[in-house]
Every structure is written in C-alpha cells, then in structure tokens.
Amino acid sequence: MKQQLIRQTLQASTWTSFEFSIPCRSFFVKNFTSSDIYVSFEQEDNTNTSFKIPTMIGEEIFISNRQDTNTNWLKNTVYVYSTSGGEVEVQELDIQ
C-alpha cells in the first residue's frame, strides 16, 4: 500500500483541511513553517483546545489509541492553523 501523505503550503492565520480517503487513528504532523501551528480533529476557531506544534518539529497526534473497530475513533481529516504560513506535512499512521 502506498503511504498516505499530504504536504501543503498554508496561508497565515487560516485553518486548512488535510483530507485523506482512508480513516485512521493517528497522524504524524511535521511543521516546516517559521512559527507554531495548531492541529485539531474538528474544524474550529479556537487554538486553545488544539495540539500545538512548534516550528521545525514533527509530532504524532492520536484521536484514540484504542484497538477496536468503533468508527468514532477514526478520522480521515485533520485541520491545521498556521500563525505564519508555510509548509506542513501530514501522514496517516494507523490506517484501518
């Protein structure tokens, strides 16, 4: 199976969706921008409840690490907010 990976250049101060065709439990997000990014599983306007990833850091984020087939624990879209704009890469890890 080919890796599930999306790389996009984001605009500053906007939320951008990274949508995959296959749902999964976890994503690896790489921040190549010059400042912090925020990642959420829901499209929202609040960065206070989102994962914060500093510049030039990659981080694994989980919707859940439960090993069951409950579709509530699977997502195919993550939303990324960039404070400065720049490139971000998102990779699906635990594909079902």
Coordinates of N, CA, C and O in Angstrom, one line a residue:
M1 N 0.8 -1.2 0.0 CA 0.0 0.0 0.0 C 0.9 1.2 0.0 O 1.9 1.3 0.7
K2 N 0.5 2.2 -0.8 CA 1.2 3.5 -0.9 C 1.0 4.3 0.4 O -0.1 4.3 1.0
Q3 N 2.0 5.0 0.9 CA 1.9 5.8 2.1 C 0.8 6.9 1.9 O 0.6 7.3 0.8
Q4 N 0.1 7.2 2.9 CA -0.9 8.2 2.9 C -0.3 9.5 3.4 O -0.1 9.7 4.6
L5 N 0.0 10.5 2.5 CA 0.7 11.7 2.9 C 0.2 12.9 2.1 O 0.0 12.7 0.9
I6 N 0.0 14.0 2.8 CA -0.4 15.2 2.1 C 0.6 16.3 2.6 O 0.8 16.5 3.8
R7 N 1.1 17.1 1.7 CA 2.0 18.2 2.0 C 1.4 19.5 1.4 O 1.1 19.4 0.2
Q8 N 1.2 20.5 2.2 CA 0.5 21.7 1.6 C 1.3 23.0 2.2 O 1.8 22.9 3.3
T9 N 1.2 24.0 1.4 CA 1.7 25.3 1.9 C 0.5 26.1 2.4 O -0.5 26.3 1.6
L10 N 0.5 26.5 3.7 CA -0.6 27.1 4.3 C -0.5 28.6 4.3 O 0.6 29.2 4.2
Q11 N -1.6 29.3 4.3 CA -1.7 30.7 4.4 C -1.7 31.1 5.9 O -2.1 30.3 6.7
A12 N -1.1 32.2 6.2 CA -1.1 32.7 7.6 C -2.5 32.9 8.2 O -3.4 33.4 7.4
S13 N -2.7 32.6 9.4 CA -3.9 32.9 10.2 C -5.2 32.3 9.6 O -6.3 32.9 9.6
T14 N -5.1 31.1 9.0 CA -6.2 30.4 8.5 C -6.2 28.9 8.8 O -5.1 28.3 9.0
W15 N -7.3 28.3 8.9 CA -7.4 26.8 9.1 C -7.4 26.2 7.7 O -8.1 26.6 6.8
T16 N -6.6 25.1 7.6 CA -6.5 24.3 6.3 C -6.8 22.9 6.6 O -6.3 22.3 7.6
S17 N -7.7 22.3 5.8 CA -8.0 20.8 6.0 C -7.0 20.0 5.2 O -6.6 20.3 4.1
F18 N -6.7 18.8 5.8 CA -5.9 17.8 5.2 C -6.8 16.6 5.2 O -7.0 15.9 6.2
E19 N -7.4 16.2 4.1 CA -8.4 15.2 4.0 C -7.9 14.0 3.2 O -7.4 14.1 2.1
F20 N -8.0 12.8 3.9 CA -7.5 11.6 3.3 C -8.7 10.7 2.9 O -9.8 10.9 3.4
S21 N -8.5 9.7 2.0 CA -9.5 8.9 1.6 C -9.8 7.7 2.5 O -10.8 7.1 2.5
I22 N -8.8 7.4 3.4 CA -8.9 6.3 4.3 C -8.9 6.8 5.8 O -8.0 7.6 6.1
P23 N -9.8 6.5 6.6 CA -9.8 6.9 8.0 C -8.7 6.2 8.8 O -8.3 5.1 8.5
C24 N -8.2 6.9 9.9 CA -7.2 6.3 10.7 C -7.3 6.8 12.1 O -8.1 7.7 12.4
R25 N -6.5 6.3 13.1 CA -6.5 6.7 14.5 C -5.4 7.8 14.8 O -5.5 8.5 15.8
S26 N -4.3 7.8 14.0 CA -3.2 8.7 14.4 C -2.6 9.3 13.1 O -2.6 8.7 12.0
F27 N -2.0 10.4 13.3 CA -1.4 11.2 12.2 C 0.0 11.7 12.7 O 0.2 12.0 13.9
F28 N 0.9 11.8 11.8 CA 2.2 12.4 12.1 C 2.2 13.7 11.3 O 2.1 13.8 10.1
V29 N 2.4 14.8 12.1 CA 2.3 16.2 11.5 C 3.7 16.8 11.7 O 4.2 16.9 12.7
K30 N 4.2 17.3 10.5 CA 5.5 18.0 10.5 C 5.3 19.5 10.2 O 4.6 19.8 9.2
N31 N 5.9 20.3 11.0 CA 5.7 21.7 10.9 C 7.0 22.3 10.3 O 8.0 22.4 11.0
F32 N 7.0 22.7 9.0 CA 8.1 23.3 8.4 C 8.0 24.8 8.3 O 8.7 25.5 7.6
T33 N 7.0 25.4 9.0 CA 6.8 26.8 9.0 C 7.7 27.5 9.9 O 8.5 26.9 10.7
S34 N 7.7 28.8 9.9 CA 8.6 29.6 10.8 C 8.1 29.9 12.2 O 8.7 30.6 13.0
S35 N 6.9 29.4 12.5 CA 6.3 29.6 13.8 C 5.4 28.4 14.1 O 5.3 27.5 13.4
D36 N 4.7 28.5 15.3 CA 3.8 27.4 15.7 C 2.6 27.2 14.8 O 2.2 28.1 14.1
I37 N 2.2 25.9 14.8 CA 0.9 25.5 14.1 C 0.0 24.9 15.2 O 0.5 24.4 16.2
Y38 N -1.2 24.8 14.9 CA -2.2 24.2 15.8 C -3.0 23.1 14.9 O -3.4 23.4 13.8
V39 N -3.3 22.0 15.5 CA -3.9 20.9 14.8 C -5.1 20.4 15.6 O -5.1 20.3 16.8
S40 N -6.2 20.2 14.9 CA -7.5 19.8 15.5 C -8.1 18.7 14.6 O -7.9 18.6 13.4
F41 N -8.9 17.9 15.3 CA -9.7 16.9 14.6 C -11.1 17.4 14.2 O -11.8 16.8 13.5
E42 N -11.4 18.6 14.6 CA -12.7 19.3 14.3 C -12.3 20.6 13.7 O -11.4 21.3 14.2
Q43 N -13.1 21.1 12.7 CA -12.9 22.5 12.2 C -13.4 23.4 13.3 O -14.6 23.4 13.6
E44 N -12.6 24.3 13.8 CA -13.0 25.2 14.8 C -12.1 26.5 14.7 O -11.2 26.5 14.0
D45 N -12.5 27.4 15.5 CA -11.8 28.7 15.5 C -10.9 28.9 16.8 O -10.2 29.9 16.9
N46 N -10.9 27.9 17.6 CA -10.2 28.0 18.9 C -8.9 27.2 18.9 O -8.9 26.0 19.0
T47 N -7.8 27.9 19.0 CA -6.5 27.2 19.0 C -6.1 26.8 20.4 O -5.3 25.9 20.6
N48 N -6.9 27.2 21.5 CA -6.6 26.8 22.8 C -6.9 25.4 23.1 O -6.4 24.8 24.1
T49 N -7.8 24.8 22.3 CA -8.1 23.3 22.5 C -7.5 22.5 21.4 O -7.9 21.3 21.2
S50 N -6.5 23.0 20.7 CA -5.8 22.2 19.6 C -4.4 21.8 20.1 O -3.8 22.4 20.9
F51 N -3.9 20.8 19.4 CA -2.5 20.4 19.5 C -1.6 21.6 19.0 O -1.8 22.1 17.9
K52 N -0.6 21.9 19.8 CA 0.3 23.0 19.4 C 1.6 22.3 19.0 O 2.2 21.6 19.8
I53 N 2.1 22.6 17.8 CA 3.4 22.0 17.3 C 4.3 23.2 17.0 O 4.0 24.0 16.1
P54 N 5.5 23.3 17.7 CA 6.4 24.4 17.4 C 7.1 24.2 16.1 O 7.0 23.2 15.4
T55 N 7.7 25.3 15.6 CA 8.4 25.3 14.3 C 9.4 24.2 14.2 O 10.1 23.9 15.2
M56 N 9.5 23.6 13.1 CA 10.5 22.6 12.7 C 10.5 21.4 13.6 O 11.5 20.7 13.9
I57 N 9.3 21.0 14.1 CA 9.0 19.9 14.9 C 8.0 19.0 14.2 O 7.0 19.5 13.6
G58 N 8.1 17.7 14.4 CA 7.1 16.7 13.9 C 6.5 16.1 15.2 O 7.3 15.8 16.1
E59 N 5.2 15.8 15.2 CA 4.6 15.2 16.3 C 3.5 14.3 15.9 O 2.7 14.5 14.9
E60 N 3.4 13.1 16.6 CA 2.3 12.2 16.3 C 1.1 12.6 17.2 O 1.2 12.9 18.4
I61 N -0.1 12.7 16.5 CA -1.3 13.0 17.3 C -2.3 11.9 17.1 O -2.4 11.3 16.0
F62 N -3.0 11.6 18.2 CA -4.0 10.5 18.2 C -5.4 11.0 18.4 O -5.6 11.9 19.3
I63 N -6.3 10.5 17.7 CA -7.7 10.6 18.1 C -8.1 9.6 19.2 O -8.8 9.9 20.1
S64 N -7.4 8.5 19.1 CA -7.5 7.5 20.2 C -6.5 6.4 19.9 O -6.1 6.1 18.7
N65 N -6.0 5.7 20.9 CA -5.1 4.6 20.7 C -5.8 3.3 21.1 O -5.2 2.3 21.3
R66 N -7.2 3.3 21.1 CA -8.0 2.1 21.4 C -7.9 1.2 20.1 O -8.0 1.7 19.0
Q67 N -7.7 -0.1 20.4 CA -7.6 -1.0 19.2 C -8.9 -1.7 19.0 O -9.0 -2.9 19.1
D68 N -10.0 -0.9 18.7 CA -11.2 -1.6 18.3 C -11.7 -1.0 17.0 O -11.1 -0.1 16.5
T69 N -12.8 -1.5 16.5 CA -13.3 -1.0 15.2 C -14.4 0.0 15.3 O -15.0 0.3 14.3
N70 N -14.6 0.6 16.5 CA -15.5 1.7 16.6 C -15.1 2.9 15.8 O -14.1 3.5 15.9
T71 N -16.0 3.2 14.8 CA -15.7 4.3 13.9 C -15.6 5.7 14.5 O -15.1 6.6 13.9
N72 N -16.1 5.8 15.8 CA -15.9 7.1 16.5 C -14.4 7.4 16.7 O -14.1 8.6 17.0
W73 N -13.6 6.4 16.7 CA -12.2 6.6 17.0 C -11.4 6.7 15.7 O -10.1 6.7 15.7
L74 N -12.0 6.9 14.6 CA -11.3 7.0 13.3 C -11.7 8.3 12.6 O -12.8 8.8 12.7
K75 N -10.7 9.0 12.0 CA -10.9 10.2 11.3 C -10.1 10.2 10.0 O -9.1 9.5 9.9
N76 N -10.6 10.9 9.0 CA -9.9 11.0 7.8 C -9.4 12.4 7.5 O -8.8 12.7 6.4
T77 N -9.8 13.4 8.4 CA -9.4 14.8 8.1 C -8.9 15.4 9.4 O -9.4 15.1 10.5
V78 N -7.8 16.1 9.3 CA -7.3 17.0 10.3 C -7.2 18.4 9.8 O -7.1 18.6 8.6
Y79 N -7.3 19.4 10.7 CA -7.3 20.8 10.4 C -6.1 21.4 11.0 O -5.8 21.2 12.2
V80 N -5.4 22.2 10.3 CA -4.2 22.8 10.7 C -4.3 24.4 10.6 O -4.7 24.9 9.5
Y81 N -3.9 25.1 11.7 CA -3.9 26.5 11.7 C -2.4 27.0 11.7 O -1.7 26.5 12.6
S82 N -2.1 27.8 10.8 CA -0.7 28.3 10.8 C -0.7 29.8 11.2 O -1.4 30.6 10.6
T83 N 0.2 30.1 12.1 CA 0.3 31.5 12.5 C 1.1 32.4 11.5 O 0.9 33.6 11.5
S84 N 2.0 31.7 10.7 CA 2.8 32.5 9.8 C 2.7 32.1 8.4 O 3.3 32.7 7.5
G85 N 2.1 31.0 8.1 CA 2.1 30.4 6.8 C 3.3 29.6 6.5 O 4.3 29.7 7.3
G86 N 3.3 28.7 5.6 CA 4.4 27.9 5.3 C 4.0 26.4 5.0 O 2.8 26.1 5.1
E87 N 5.0 25.6 4.9 CA 4.7 24.2 4.5 C 4.5 23.3 5.8 O 5.2 23.4 6.7
V88 N 3.4 22.4 5.6 CA 3.1 21.4 6.7 C 2.9 20.1 6.0 O 2.3 20.1 4.9
E89 N 3.3 19.0 6.6 CA 3.1 17.7 6.0 C 2.4 16.8 7.1 O 2.7 16.9 8.2
V90 N 1.4 16.1 6.6 CA 0.6 15.2 7.5 C 0.6 13.8 6.8 O 0.3 13.7 5.7
Q91 N 0.9 12.9 7.7 CA 0.9 11.5 7.3 C 0.0 10.6 8.1 O 0.0 10.8 9.4
E92 N -0.8 9.8 7.5 CA -1.6 8.9 8.3 C -0.8 7.7 8.7 O 0.0 7.2 8.0
L93 N -1.0 7.3 10.0 CA -0.2 6.2 10.5 C -0.9 4.9 10.8 O -0.5 3.9 10.4
D94 N -2.0 5.0 11.5 CA -2.7 3.8 11.9 C -4.0 3.6 11.0 O -5.1 3.8 11.4
I95 N -3.7 3.2 9.8 CA -4.8 3.1 8.8 C -5.6 1.8 9.0 O -5.0 0.8 9.3
Q96 N -6.9 1.9 8.9 CA -7.8 0.8 9.1 C -8.1 0.1 7.8 O -8.3 0.7 6.8

